[in-house]
Amino acid sequence: MDILSGIFRWIDRGYDDGVSRSNYVLGLILALLGLLASNVESGSVQTFLMVVAAAVAAVFIWRLIAWTRRLAKKADSKTIRHR
């Protein structure tokens, strides 16, 4: 589990850079899962890979929403200061 938390710390370091870094990582994982699923003939393995891909996509969407909310809060705080 320490490895996983280390990966998330690496992704989140400097959050703005971390978001773009995590987008690349998640996109790469999704592409690799797609390649694996297209080259496997077992239906159960394909289903498993689709479930994993759906989980990765859910993490990507969650991070995108969190990043958008963070940008909105940052813009709000700048607007309030300028008034």
CSV table of C-alpha atoms in Angstrom, one decimal:
chain,number,residue,atom,x,y,z
A,1,MET,CA,0.0,0.0,0.0
A,2,ASP,CA,3.0,2.3,0.6
A,3,ILE,CA,3.8,2.1,-3.1
A,4,LEU,CA,0.3,3.2,-4.1
A,5,SER,CA,0.3,6.1,-1.7
A,6,GLY,CA,3.8,7.1,-3.1
A,7,ILE,CA,2.4,7.0,-6.6
A,8,PHE,CA,-0.5,9.3,-5.6
A,9,ARG,CA,1.9,11.7,-3.8
A,10,TRP,CA,4.0,11.8,-7.0
A,11,ILE,CA,0.9,12.5,-9.1
A,12,ASP,CA,-0.4,15.2,-6.7
A,13,ARG,CA,2.9,17.0,-6.1
A,14,GLY,CA,2.3,20.5,-7.3
A,15,TYR,CA,-1.4,19.9,-7.8
A,16,ASP,CA,-1.7,21.8,-11.2
A,17,ASP,CA,1.2,19.8,-12.6
A,18,GLY,CA,-0.1,16.7,-10.9
A,19,VAL,CA,-3.5,16.9,-12.6
A,20,SER,CA,-1.9,17.0,-16.1
A,21,ARG,CA,0.5,14.2,-15.0
A,22,SER,CA,-2.4,12.1,-13.7
A,23,ASN,CA,-4.3,12.7,-17.0
A,24,TYR,CA,-1.3,11.2,-18.9
A,25,VAL,CA,-1.0,8.3,-16.5
A,26,LEU,CA,-4.7,7.5,-16.5
A,27,GLY,CA,-4.9,7.8,-20.3
A,28,LEU,CA,-1.9,5.5,-20.7
A,29,ILE,CA,-3.5,2.9,-18.4
A,30,LEU,CA,-6.8,3.1,-20.3
A,31,ALA,CA,-5.0,2.7,-23.6
A,32,LEU,CA,-3.1,-0.3,-22.3
A,33,LEU,CA,-6.2,-1.9,-21.0
A,34,GLY,CA,-7.9,-1.4,-24.4
A,35,LEU,CA,-5.0,-3.1,-26.1
A,36,LEU,CA,-5.1,-6.0,-23.7
A,37,ALA,CA,-8.8,-6.4,-24.0
A,38,SER,CA,-8.7,-6.4,-27.8
A,39,ASN,CA,-6.0,-9.1,-27.8
A,40,VAL,CA,-7.5,-11.4,-25.3
A,41,GLU,CA,-10.0,-14.0,-26.5
A,42,SER,CA,-11.4,-15.0,-23.0
A,43,GLY,CA,-14.7,-13.4,-22.3
A,44,SER,CA,-14.1,-13.3,-18.6
A,45,VAL,CA,-10.7,-11.6,-18.9
A,46,GLN,CA,-12.2,-9.1,-21.3
A,47,THR,CA,-15.0,-8.4,-18.8
A,48,PHE,CA,-12.4,-8.0,-16.0
A,49,LEU,CA,-10.4,-5.6,-18.1
A,50,MET,CA,-13.6,-3.6,-18.9
A,51,VAL,CA,-14.4,-3.3,-15.2
A,52,VAL,CA,-10.9,-2.2,-14.4
A,53,ALA,CA,-11.1,0.4,-17.3
A,54,ALA,CA,-14.4,1.7,-15.9
A,55,ALA,CA,-12.8,2.1,-12.4
A,56,VAL,CA,-9.8,4.0,-14.0
A,57,ALA,CA,-12.3,6.2,-15.9
A,58,ALA,CA,-14.2,6.9,-12.7
A,59,VAL,CA,-11.0,8.0,-11.0
A,60,PHE,CA,-10.2,10.2,-13.9
A,61,ILE,CA,-13.6,11.8,-13.9
A,62,TRP,CA,-13.5,12.3,-10.1
A,63,ARG,CA,-10.1,14.0,-10.4
A,64,LEU,CA,-11.3,16.2,-13.2
A,65,ILE,CA,-14.3,17.3,-11.1
A,66,ALA,CA,-12.0,18.0,-8.1
A,67,TRP,CA,-9.6,20.0,-10.3
A,68,THR,CA,-12.5,22.1,-11.8
A,69,ARG,CA,-13.9,22.8,-8.4
A,70,ARG,CA,-10.5,23.9,-7.2
A,71,LEU,CA,-10.1,26.3,-10.1
A,72,ALA,CA,-13.6,27.7,-9.5
A,73,LYS,CA,-12.7,28.3,-5.8
A,74,LYS,CA,-9.4,30.0,-6.8
A,75,ALA,CA,-11.3,32.2,-9.3
A,76,ASP,CA,-13.9,33.1,-6.7
A,77,SER,CA,-11.3,34.1,-4.2
A,78,LYS,CA,-9.6,36.4,-6.7
A,79,THR,CA,-12.9,38.0,-7.6
A,80,ILE,CA,-13.7,38.6,-3.9
A,81,ARG,CA,-10.3,40.2,-3.3
A,82,HIS,CA,-10.7,42.6,-6.3
A,83,ARG,CA,-14.0,44.0,-5.1
